[in-house]
Amino acid sequence: MLKILFLFLMSGGLPVAIAMAGASLIYLFFVQSSPPFVVIHRMVSGIDSFPLLAVPFFILAGNLMNNAGITNRIYNYALALVGWLKGGLGHVNVVGSVVFAGMSGTAIADAAGLGTVEIKAMRDHGYSKEFAVGVTAASATLGPIIPPSLPFVIYGMMANVSVGALFLAGILPGVIMALLMMVTVAYFAHKNNWGSDVGFVWSRVLKALIETAVVVIWPLALWVLVKHWEFPPQLTVAAALVALFVADRVFQFQAVLPIMTPVLLIGGMTTGVFTPTEGAIAACVWAMVLGFFWYRTLNFRMFVKICLDTVETTATVLFIVAAASIFGWMLTATGVTTAISSWVLGFTKDPLVFLLLANLLMLFVGCFLEPVAAITILVPILVPICQQLGIDLVHFGLVMVLNLMIGLLHPPMGMVLFVLARVAQLSVERTTMAILPWLVPLLGSLVVITYVPSLVLWLPKLVY
């Protein structure tokens, strides 16, 4: 009865969150005869969670980075690094999204922020709108895979899984996805006989490589100094940060400081300096330091607007979580989750077969539901089955998020699809057709990540 009510309200065009809360309220009124205040109690309990405090702060950090002129710096860095390859701006698009993913945490922010710059640049260099939109849409899926990630925070809270482990698990799969996308760009470049978009200049490429080396060597050097040479941690980190800012001023780096966002975040969490929630606050502080004091691209008026946008987005996300909390509780109380679990386990007890069925389900659901809503509905149903079959929940979390990110590229509810159609001034139909070839690297990545869990779990096991 509860499922029928939910589907009926959804088919009437109601938003997902209202459909979930409404179905639960109607069911309590007319079927279960429970006091209606249970709905309010469960919804409030669903968002009364310390880990969920990370949600508004990660959203704020992404908005600050997006409005502080960071996107142009990332674009110029990626252009210097890979723009000289055949199909150069396609490669720039992917590399830029990898970097931006380390700051925004959402696919929509990636598509709307960096995607606007990338599509315009690709059109100016003669690329078709369809190719520009396709590569931008595919690379936007990296946003929630490479840490930080808003969907990982929601999944970690719902499934009682370490958010830090989820963040680490996303690094290697994100790199694999980026490489497969760059191979796809190279295929199109070879097929259409495209050349490079900027000339190969040693000094420019060398500077980009030096910036990359700084990002890699800086945390490794800190680790050696603190772990092996037993330097005092706080003093060493402070001195290293000062040295980093001095080097940025002297050498005029394009993107070293923005790229350091995920490095500082993951480093702080894995060393126990702060929790993921405190890390989200640290990311906001870092973004404000860069925007207000270092690059001086933010002002108070912009900051107020960014905060208001953050409040609006946060309210939407948390309302979905609250509504899904009562809906998930009702599914459990009415025995729906137990029935589904029994049916699945009666059909198969092979983890590989279950992962195949779960992938098909999540790809389908992702086409109709926003990722946060889908996670809050699917976790109570699928996670107990994973536990019975011995599937690692960190691995399953990555599989779930990637499936739902692919769903963002499809009608009828794909938000990235609609954002890019508006940015590129392209019809939804043409945008959908432009994205279809890019499902090959995305689905290929999904298969690898699903059936080679060691790629996902290697870093979390190494650290934790």
GROMACS .gro file of C-alpha atoms in nm:
model
  464
    1MET     CA    1   0.000   0.000   0.000
    2LEU     CA    2   0.282   0.241   0.092
    3LYS     CA    3   0.462   0.177  -0.237
    4ILE     CA    4   0.140   0.231  -0.434
    5LEU     CA    5   0.075   0.562  -0.258
    6PHE     CA    6   0.430   0.679  -0.332
    7LEU     CA    7   0.410   0.586  -0.701
    8PHE     CA    8   0.065   0.746  -0.729
    9LEU     CA    9   0.188   1.076  -0.585
   10MET     CA   10   0.501   1.065  -0.802
   11SER     CA   11   0.296   1.004  -1.116
   12GLY     CA   12   0.090   1.313  -1.025
   13GLY     CA   13   0.400   1.529  -1.072
   14LEU     CA   14   0.481   1.594  -0.705
   15PRO     CA   15   0.849   1.639  -0.609
   16VAL     CA   16   1.010   1.323  -0.479
   17ALA     CA   17   1.051   1.450  -0.122
   18ILE     CA   18   0.686   1.557  -0.093
   19ALA     CA   19   0.572   1.227  -0.246
   20MET     CA   20   0.772   1.029   0.012
   21ALA     CA   21   0.653   1.235   0.312
   22GLY     CA   22   0.295   1.251   0.180
   23ALA     CA   23   0.272   0.876   0.117
   24SER     CA   24   0.400   0.807   0.470
   25LEU     CA   25   0.152   1.053   0.627
   26ILE     CA   26  -0.148   0.916   0.433
   27TYR     CA   27  -0.048   0.559   0.521
   28LEU     CA   28  -0.025   0.644   0.893
   29PHE     CA   29  -0.363   0.822   0.886
   30PHE     CA   30  -0.571   0.565   0.703
   31VAL     CA   31  -0.392   0.229   0.725
   32GLN     CA   32  -0.171   0.196   1.030
   33SER     CA   33  -0.366   0.435   1.256
   34SER     CA   34  -0.049   0.567   1.419
   35PRO     CA   35  -0.031   0.924   1.555
   36PRO     CA   36   0.066   1.165   1.275
   37PHE     CA   37   0.335   1.330   1.487
   38VAL     CA   38   0.546   1.020   1.410
   39VAL     CA   39   0.611   1.170   1.066
   40ILE     CA   40   0.752   1.492   1.212
   41HIS     CA   41   0.948   1.302   1.476
   42ARG     CA   42   1.113   1.069   1.224
   43MET     CA   43   1.185   1.351   0.977
   44VAL     CA   44   1.355   1.560   1.245
   45SER     CA   45   1.546   1.257   1.373
   46GLY     CA   46   1.660   1.184   1.018
   47ILE     CA   47   1.849   1.513   0.990
   48ASP     CA   48   1.954   1.541   1.355
   49SER     CA   49   2.294   1.398   1.273
   50PHE     CA   50   2.644   1.538   1.326
   51PRO     CA   51   2.785   1.390   1.000
   52LEU     CA   52   2.512   1.573   0.805
   53LEU     CA   53   2.665   1.904   0.915
   54ALA     CA   54   2.920   1.835   0.641
   55VAL     CA   55   2.650   1.885   0.377
   56PRO     CA   56   2.604   2.265   0.402
   57PHE     CA   57   2.976   2.324   0.444
   58PHE     CA   58   3.076   2.117   0.139
   59ILE     CA   59   2.809   2.299  -0.062
   60LEU     CA   60   2.942   2.634   0.064
   61ALA     CA   61   3.303   2.537  -0.019
   62GLY     CA   62   3.202   2.441  -0.373
   63ASN     CA   63   3.006   2.764  -0.421
   64LEU     CA   64   3.297   2.972  -0.290
   65MET     CA   65   3.542   2.804  -0.528
   66ASN     CA   66   3.297   2.837  -0.816
   67ASN     CA   67   3.255   3.212  -0.763
   68ALA     CA   68   3.614   3.301  -0.678
   69GLY     CA   69   3.751   3.287  -1.032
   70ILE     CA   70   3.905   2.945  -0.965
   71THR     CA   71   3.746   2.791  -1.276
   72ASN     CA   72   3.957   3.002  -1.514
   73ARG     CA   73   4.274   2.908  -1.327
   74ILE     CA   74   4.189   2.538  -1.349
   75TYR     CA   75   4.110   2.573  -1.720
   76ASN     CA   76   4.442   2.746  -1.793
   77TYR     CA   77   4.634   2.483  -1.596
   78ALA     CA   78   4.466   2.198  -1.785
   79LEU     CA   79   4.521   2.379  -2.117
   80ALA     CA   80   4.894   2.407  -2.049
   81LEU     CA   81   4.916   2.043  -1.939
   82VAL     CA   82   4.725   1.861  -2.217
   83GLY     CA   83   4.597   2.125  -2.463
   84TRP     CA   84   4.876   2.040  -2.709
   85LEU     CA   85   4.746   1.684  -2.761
   86LYS     CA   86   4.521   1.598  -3.056
   87GLY     CA   87   4.168   1.695  -2.963
   88GLY     CA   88   4.333   1.914  -2.701
   89LEU     CA   89   4.032   2.090  -2.555
   90GLY     CA   90   3.854   1.756  -2.507
   91HIS     CA   91   4.148   1.642  -2.291
   92VAL     CA   92   4.146   1.981  -2.117
   93ASN     CA   93   3.779   1.928  -2.037
   94VAL     CA   94   3.850   1.596  -1.864
   95VAL     CA   95   4.158   1.712  -1.672
   96GLY     CA   96   3.980   2.031  -1.566
   97SER     CA   97   3.691   1.826  -1.430
   98VAL     CA   98   3.931   1.604  -1.236
   99VAL     CA   99   4.072   1.912  -1.064
  100PHE     CA  100   3.736   2.080  -1.011
  101ALA     CA  101   3.595   1.756  -0.870
  102GLY     CA  102   3.837   1.799  -0.581
  103MET     CA  103   3.656   2.117  -0.480
  104SER     CA  104   3.287   2.103  -0.575
  105GLY     CA  105   3.171   1.754  -0.473
  106THR     CA  106   2.871   1.753  -0.707
  107ALA     CA  107   2.827   1.679  -1.077
  108ILE     CA  108   2.584   1.968  -1.129
  109ALA     CA  109   2.832   2.224  -0.990
  110ASP     CA  110   3.100   2.086  -1.225
  111ALA     CA  111   2.869   2.104  -1.527
  112ALA     CA  112   2.736   2.450  -1.446
  113GLY     CA  113   3.066   2.603  -1.334
  114LEU     CA  114   3.360   2.469  -1.533
  115GLY     CA  115   3.130   2.337  -1.808
  116THR     CA  116   3.028   2.690  -1.906
  117VAL     CA  117   3.391   2.790  -1.965
  118GLU     CA  118   3.480   2.466  -2.143
  119ILE     CA  119   3.187   2.456  -2.385
  120LYS     CA  120   3.242   2.817  -2.492
  121ALA     CA  121   3.615   2.755  -2.549
  122MET     CA  122   3.547   2.438  -2.750
  123ARG     CA  123   3.289   2.614  -2.967
  124ASP     CA  124   3.536   2.901  -3.030
  125HIS     CA  125   3.793   2.645  -3.150
  126GLY     CA  126   3.552   2.487  -3.398
  127TYR     CA  127   3.432   2.181  -3.207
  128SER     CA  128   3.070   2.082  -3.257
  129LYS     CA  129   2.822   2.160  -2.982
  130GLU     CA  130   2.740   1.789  -2.956
  131PHE     CA  131   3.102   1.685  -2.887
  132ALA     CA  132   3.155   1.971  -2.640
  133VAL     CA  133   2.837   1.882  -2.450
  134GLY     CA  134   2.911   1.508  -2.454
  135VAL     CA  135   3.261   1.530  -2.307
  136THR     CA  136   3.149   1.792  -2.053
  137ALA     CA  137   2.859   1.575  -1.936
  138ALA     CA  138   3.076   1.264  -1.906
  139SER     CA  139   3.354   1.443  -1.718
  140ALA     CA  140   3.101   1.605  -1.481
  141THR     CA  141   3.031   1.259  -1.334
  142LEU     CA  142   3.380   1.276  -1.181
  143GLY     CA  143   3.256   1.545  -0.940
  144PRO     CA  144   3.109   1.309  -0.678
  145ILE     CA  145   3.361   1.027  -0.737
  146ILE     CA  146   3.681   1.219  -0.666
  147PRO     CA  147   3.670   1.355  -0.309
  148PRO     CA  148   3.516   1.553  -0.155
  149SER     CA  149   3.171   1.419  -0.244
  150LEU     CA  150   2.827   1.517  -0.120
  151PRO     CA  151   2.667   1.180  -0.216
  152PHE     CA  152   2.940   0.997  -0.022
  153VAL     CA  153   2.853   1.198   0.289
  154ILE     CA  154   2.484   1.105   0.256
  155TYR     CA  155   2.562   0.738   0.185
  156GLY     CA  156   2.813   0.719   0.472
  157MET     CA  157   2.555   0.858   0.713
  158MET     CA  158   2.275   0.629   0.590
  159ALA     CA  159   2.487   0.311   0.573
  160ASN     CA  160   2.699   0.383   0.882
  161VAL     CA  161   3.020   0.374   0.677
  162SER     CA  162   3.335   0.584   0.725
  163VAL     CA  163   3.314   0.893   0.504
  164GLY     CA  164   3.693   0.917   0.505
  165ALA     CA  165   3.719   0.561   0.367
  166LEU     CA  166   3.464   0.648   0.096
  167PHE     CA  167   3.664   0.957  -0.001
  168LEU     CA  168   3.983   0.752  -0.033
  169ALA     CA  169   3.798   0.481  -0.226
  170GLY     CA  170   3.697   0.732  -0.495
  171ILE     CA  171   4.050   0.844  -0.591
  172LEU     CA  172   4.171   0.549  -0.800
  173PRO     CA  173   3.834   0.485  -0.974
  174GLY     CA  174   3.819   0.857  -1.056
  175VAL     CA  175   4.161   0.836  -1.223
  176ILE     CA  176   4.054   0.526  -1.420
  177MET     CA  177   3.738   0.702  -1.538
  178ALA     CA  178   3.937   1.008  -1.646
  179LEU     CA  179   4.184   0.793  -1.842
  180LEU     CA  180   3.903   0.608  -2.023
  181MET     CA  181   3.742   0.941  -2.114
  182MET     CA  182   4.073   1.071  -2.249
  183VAL     CA  183   4.108   0.753  -2.458
  184THR     CA  184   3.760   0.827  -2.598
  185VAL     CA  185   3.865   1.184  -2.681
  186ALA     CA  186   4.174   1.047  -2.856
  187TYR     CA  187   3.953   0.810  -3.059
  188PHE     CA  188   3.731   1.096  -3.179
  189ALA     CA  189   4.039   1.308  -3.254
  190HIS     CA  190   4.190   1.029  -3.465
  191LYS     CA  191   3.858   0.957  -3.637
  192ASN     CA  192   3.796   1.323  -3.728
  193ASN     CA  193   4.162   1.408  -3.786
  194TRP     CA  194   4.166   1.684  -3.526
  195GLY     CA  195   4.490   1.859  -3.440
  196SER     CA  196   4.601   2.026  -3.120
  197ASP     CA  197   4.442   2.350  -3.001
  198VAL     CA  198   4.756   2.515  -2.863
  199GLY     CA  199   5.114   2.476  -2.969
  200PHE     CA  200   5.356   2.261  -2.772
  201VAL     CA  201   5.565   2.507  -2.572
  202TRP     CA  202   5.817   2.346  -2.339
  203SER     CA  203   5.811   2.627  -2.084
  204ARG     CA  204   5.432   2.616  -2.049
  205VAL     CA  205   5.414   2.236  -2.026
  206LEU     CA  206   5.706   2.228  -1.784
  207LYS     CA  207   5.537   2.481  -1.557
  208ALA     CA  208   5.218   2.271  -1.552
  209LEU     CA  209   5.423   1.959  -1.473
  210ILE     CA  210   5.600   2.144  -1.192
  211GLU     CA  211   5.263   2.245  -1.046
  212THR     CA  212   5.152   1.882  -1.061
  213ALA     CA  213   5.477   1.771  -0.897
  214VAL     CA  214   5.432   2.026  -0.617
  215VAL     CA  215   5.083   1.890  -0.543
  216VAL     CA  216   5.219   1.534  -0.523
  217ILE     CA  217   5.550   1.602  -0.343
  218TRP     CA  218   5.419   1.849  -0.081
  219PRO     CA  219   5.203   1.599   0.116
  220LEU     CA  220   5.461   1.321   0.074
  221ALA     CA  221   5.735   1.545   0.212
  222LEU     CA  222   5.514   1.637   0.508
  223TRP     CA  223   5.445   1.269   0.575
  224VAL     CA  224   5.817   1.183   0.572
  225LEU     CA  225   5.906   1.476   0.800
  226VAL     CA  226   5.636   1.400   1.056
  227LYS     CA  227   5.618   1.021   1.038
  228HIS     CA  228   5.980   0.920   0.991
  229TRP     CA  229   6.188   1.217   1.105
  230GLU     CA  230   5.948   1.295   1.392
  231PHE     CA  231   5.916   1.667   1.329
  232PRO     CA  232   5.644   1.838   1.543
  233PRO     CA  233   5.323   1.799   1.335
  234GLN     CA  234   5.153   2.137   1.394
  235LEU     CA  235   5.468   2.343   1.344
  236THR     CA  236   5.572   2.143   1.037
  237VAL     CA  237   5.232   2.180   0.867
  238ALA     CA  238   5.223   2.553   0.942
  239ALA     CA  239   5.573   2.604   0.800
  240ALA     CA  240   5.487   2.395   0.492
  241LEU     CA  241   5.175   2.604   0.426
  242VAL     CA  242   5.376   2.926   0.451
  243ALA     CA  243   5.633   2.781   0.208
  244LEU     CA  244   5.351   2.683  -0.028
  245PHE     CA  245   5.207   3.035  -0.035
  246VAL     CA  246   5.552   3.186  -0.085
  247ALA     CA  247   5.623   2.950  -0.377
  248ASP     CA  248   5.283   3.035  -0.527
  249ARG     CA  249   5.366   3.407  -0.515
  250VAL     CA  250   5.720   3.367  -0.649
  251PHE     CA  251   5.644   3.124  -0.934
  252GLN     CA  252   5.293   3.256  -1.013
  253PHE     CA  253   5.131   2.912  -1.015
  254GLN     CA  254   4.794   2.879  -1.188
  255ALA     CA  255   4.620   2.613  -0.984
  256VAL     CA  256   4.844   2.470  -0.710
  257LEU     CA  257   4.647   2.618  -0.420
  258PRO     CA  258   4.301   2.519  -0.551
  259ILE     CA  259   4.423   2.166  -0.628
  260MET     CA  260   4.549   2.143  -0.270
  261THR     CA  261   4.188   2.144  -0.141
  262PRO     CA  262   4.134   1.764  -0.160
  263VAL     CA  263   4.496   1.702  -0.052
  264LEU     CA  264   4.447   1.900   0.270
  265LEU     CA  265   4.102   1.748   0.323
  266ILE     CA  266   4.207   1.384   0.285
  267GLY     CA  267   4.537   1.440   0.465
  268GLY     CA  268   4.360   1.593   0.763
  269MET     CA  269   4.105   1.312   0.783
  270THR     CA  270   4.350   1.024   0.745
  271THR     CA  271   4.589   1.166   1.005
  272GLY     CA  272   4.309   1.230   1.252
  273VAL     CA  273   4.348   1.610   1.256
  274PHE     CA  274   3.975   1.650   1.183
  275THR     CA  275   3.663   1.449   1.109
  276PRO     CA  276   3.490   1.467   0.767
  277THR     CA  277   3.248   1.722   0.913
  278GLU     CA  278   3.530   1.938   1.046
  279GLY     CA  279   3.708   1.883   0.715
  280ALA     CA  280   3.414   2.042   0.534
  281ILE     CA  281   3.455   2.350   0.754
  282ALA     CA  282   3.830   2.349   0.684
  283ALA     CA  283   3.754   2.340   0.309
  284CYS     CA  284   3.532   2.649   0.352
  285VAL     CA  285   3.807   2.831   0.543
  286TRP     CA  286   4.060   2.740   0.272
  287ALA     CA  287   3.824   2.864  -0.002
  288MET     CA  288   3.766   3.193   0.183
  289VAL     CA  289   4.140   3.246   0.235
  290LEU     CA  290   4.198   3.199  -0.138
  291GLY     CA  291   3.899   3.406  -0.251
  292PHE     CA  292   3.915   3.697  -0.004
  293PHE     CA  293   4.282   3.737   0.079
  294TRP     CA  294   4.504   3.561  -0.173
  295TYR     CA  295   4.338   3.602  -0.513
  296ARG     CA  296   4.106   3.883  -0.392
  297THR     CA  297   3.828   3.777  -0.626
  298LEU     CA  298   3.553   3.765  -0.361
  299ASN     CA  299   3.384   4.055  -0.182
  300PHE     CA  300   3.124   4.079   0.092
  301ARG     CA  301   2.831   4.127  -0.149
  302MET     CA  302   2.929   3.812  -0.340
  303PHE     CA  303   2.975   3.625  -0.013
  304VAL     CA  304   2.622   3.708   0.102
  305LYS     CA  305   2.478   3.583  -0.229
  306ILE     CA  306   2.687   3.264  -0.206
  307CYS     CA  307   2.561   3.201   0.148
  308LEU     CA  308   2.199   3.250   0.040
  309ASP     CA  309   2.248   3.007  -0.252
  310THR     CA  310   2.404   2.760  -0.008
  311VAL     CA  311   2.109   2.789   0.231
  312GLU     CA  312   1.867   2.723  -0.056
  313THR     CA  313   2.057   2.419  -0.182
  314THR     CA  314   2.109   2.284   0.172
  315ALA     CA  315   1.740   2.318   0.253
  316THR     CA  316   1.651   2.120  -0.059
  317VAL     CA  317   1.900   1.842   0.017
  318LEU     CA  318   1.807   1.811   0.385
  319PHE     CA  319   1.435   1.814   0.311
  320ILE     CA  320   1.491   1.519   0.077
  321VAL     CA  321   1.692   1.340   0.349
  322ALA     CA  322   1.422   1.412   0.609
  323ALA     CA  323   1.141   1.287   0.383
  324ALA     CA  324   1.340   0.979   0.287
  325SER     CA  325   1.405   0.910   0.655
  326ILE     CA  326   1.035   0.865   0.737
  327PHE     CA  327   0.977   0.679   0.410
  328GLY     CA  328   1.267   0.441   0.475
  329TRP     CA  329   1.147   0.385   0.832
  330MET     CA  330   0.798   0.304   0.702
  331LEU     CA  331   0.940   0.062   0.445
  332THR     CA  332   1.122  -0.119   0.725
  333ALA     CA  333   0.827  -0.108   0.968
  334THR     CA  334   0.585  -0.249   0.709
  335GLY     CA  335   0.826  -0.531   0.617
  336VAL     CA  336   0.894  -0.415   0.261
  337THR     CA  337   1.274  -0.419   0.299
  338THR     CA  338   1.263  -0.767   0.457
  339ALA     CA  339   1.040  -0.896   0.177
  340ILE     CA  340   1.269  -0.755  -0.093
  341SER     CA  341   1.573  -0.898   0.083
  342SER     CA  342   1.412  -1.242   0.107
  343TRP     CA  343   1.308  -1.232  -0.258
  344VAL     CA  344   1.656  -1.134  -0.377
  345LEU     CA  345   1.829  -1.394  -0.160
  346GLY     CA  346   1.577  -1.655  -0.277
  347PHE     CA  347   1.662  -1.567  -0.638
  348THR     CA  348   2.042  -1.563  -0.596
  349LYS     CA  349   2.305  -1.579  -0.324
  350ASP     CA  350   2.591  -1.509  -0.564
  351PRO     CA  351   2.740  -1.163  -0.489
  352LEU     CA  352   2.838  -1.115  -0.854
  353VAL     CA  353   2.485  -1.177  -0.977
  354PHE     CA  354   2.344  -0.951  -0.707
  355LEU     CA  355   2.582  -0.671  -0.809
  356LEU     CA  356   2.464  -0.708  -1.170
  357LEU     CA  357   2.098  -0.684  -1.064
  358ALA     CA  358   2.175  -0.393  -0.829
  359ASN     CA  359   2.353  -0.207  -1.110
  360LEU     CA  360   2.054  -0.247  -1.342
  361LEU     CA  361   1.818  -0.129  -1.067
  362MET     CA  362   2.030   0.174  -0.976
  363LEU     CA  363   2.082   0.275  -1.339
  364PHE     CA  364   1.703   0.266  -1.384
  365VAL     CA  365   1.629   0.451  -1.060
  366GLY     CA  366   1.896   0.710  -1.138
  367CYS     CA  367   1.705   0.815  -1.449
  368PHE     CA  368   1.402   0.913  -1.240
  369LEU     CA  369   1.528   1.020  -0.897
  370GLU     CA  370   1.774   1.285  -0.780
  371PRO     CA  371   2.087   1.112  -0.637
  372VAL     CA  372   2.033   1.216  -0.274
  373ALA     CA  373   1.673   1.091  -0.282
  374ALA     CA  374   1.778   0.769  -0.456
  375ILE     CA  375   2.052   0.702  -0.199
  376THR     CA  376   1.820   0.757   0.097
  377ILE     CA  377   1.560   0.520  -0.052
  378LEU     CA  378   1.794   0.247  -0.181
  379VAL     CA  379   2.036   0.220   0.113
  380PRO     CA  380   1.782   0.069   0.359
  381ILE     CA  381   1.680  -0.183   0.091
  382LEU     CA  382   2.013  -0.287  -0.060
  383VAL     CA  383   2.267  -0.249   0.221
  384PRO     CA  384   2.118  -0.532   0.438
  385ILE     CA  385   2.146  -0.764   0.137
  386CYS     CA  386   2.510  -0.659   0.087
  387GLN     CA  387   2.582  -0.739   0.451
  388GLN     CA  388   2.431  -1.087   0.417
  389LEU     CA  389   2.628  -1.157   0.099
  390GLY     CA  390   2.956  -1.024   0.240
  391ILE     CA  391   2.989  -0.731  -0.002
  392ASP     CA  392   3.206  -0.449   0.133
  393LEU     CA  393   2.987  -0.144   0.199
  394VAL     CA  394   3.260   0.102   0.096
  395HIS     CA  395   3.285  -0.074  -0.241
  396PHE     CA  396   2.908  -0.084  -0.278
  397GLY     CA  397   2.882   0.286  -0.193
  398LEU     CA  398   3.111   0.376  -0.481
  399VAL     CA  399   2.914   0.150  -0.718
  400MET     CA  400   2.587   0.312  -0.608
  401VAL     CA  401   2.711   0.670  -0.650
  402LEU     CA  402   2.858   0.602  -0.995
  403ASN     CA  403   2.532   0.445  -1.112
  404LEU     CA  404   2.334   0.745  -0.993
  405MET     CA  405   2.581   0.987  -1.157
  406ILE     CA  406   2.526   0.814  -1.490
  407GLY     CA  407   2.153   0.858  -1.428
  408LEU     CA  408   2.209   1.235  -1.414
  409LEU     CA  409   2.289   1.227  -1.787
  410HIS     CA  410   1.956   1.078  -1.893
  411PRO     CA  411   1.600   1.198  -1.939
  412PRO     CA  412   1.349   1.234  -1.787
  413MET     CA  413   1.511   1.364  -1.465
  414GLY     CA  414   1.881   1.403  -1.553
  415MET     CA  415   1.980   1.738  -1.403
  416VAL     CA  416   2.322   1.751  -1.574
  417LEU     CA  417   2.145   1.688  -1.905
  418PHE     CA  418   1.917   1.990  -1.856
  419VAL     CA  419   2.194   2.217  -1.722
  420LEU     CA  420   2.417   2.149  -2.024
  421ALA     CA  421   2.126   2.180  -2.270
  422ARG     CA  422   2.067   2.529  -2.129
  423VAL     CA  423   2.437   2.624  -2.122
  424ALA     CA  424   2.496   2.506  -2.480
  425GLN     CA  425   2.156   2.630  -2.604
  426LEU     CA  426   2.088   2.284  -2.743
  427SER     CA  427   1.762   2.091  -2.739
  428VAL     CA  428   1.726   1.813  -2.483
  429GLU     CA  429   1.690   1.559  -2.765
  430ARG     CA  430   2.018   1.664  -2.931
  431THR     CA  431   2.192   1.682  -2.593
  432THR     CA  432   2.077   1.326  -2.514
  433MET     CA  433   2.212   1.199  -2.848
  434ALA     CA  434   2.541   1.383  -2.787
  435ILE     CA  435   2.586   1.206  -2.454
  436LEU     CA  436   2.516   0.852  -2.582
  437PRO     CA  437   2.873   0.775  -2.712
  438TRP     CA  438   3.014   0.873  -2.373
  439LEU     CA  439   2.820   0.599  -2.201
  440VAL     CA  440   3.084   0.358  -2.335
  441PRO     CA  441   3.369   0.480  -2.106
  442LEU     CA  442   3.125   0.540  -1.819
  443LEU     CA  443   2.969   0.193  -1.832
  444GLY     CA  444   3.314   0.043  -1.889
  445SER     CA  445   3.433   0.215  -1.573
  446LEU     CA  446   3.125   0.089  -1.389
  447VAL     CA  447   3.198  -0.273  -1.487
  448VAL     CA  448   3.562  -0.245  -1.377
  449ILE     CA  449   3.473  -0.077  -1.047
  450THR     CA  450   3.194  -0.328  -0.977
  451TYR     CA  451   3.388  -0.646  -1.042
  452VAL     CA  452   3.741  -0.541  -0.938
  453PRO     CA  453   3.679  -0.422  -0.581
  454SER     CA  454   4.051  -0.416  -0.502
  455LEU     CA  455   4.079  -0.098  -0.712
  456VAL     CA  456   3.827   0.067  -0.481
  457LEU     CA  457   3.945  -0.075  -0.148
  458TRP     CA  458   4.323  -0.055  -0.193
  459LEU     CA  459   4.369   0.298  -0.056
  460PRO     CA  460   4.117   0.270   0.232
  461LYS     CA  461   4.278  -0.055   0.350
  462LEU     CA  462   4.625   0.100   0.319
  463VAL     CA  463   4.529   0.395   0.541
  464TYR     CA  464   4.270   0.242   0.774
   0.00000   0.00000   0.00000
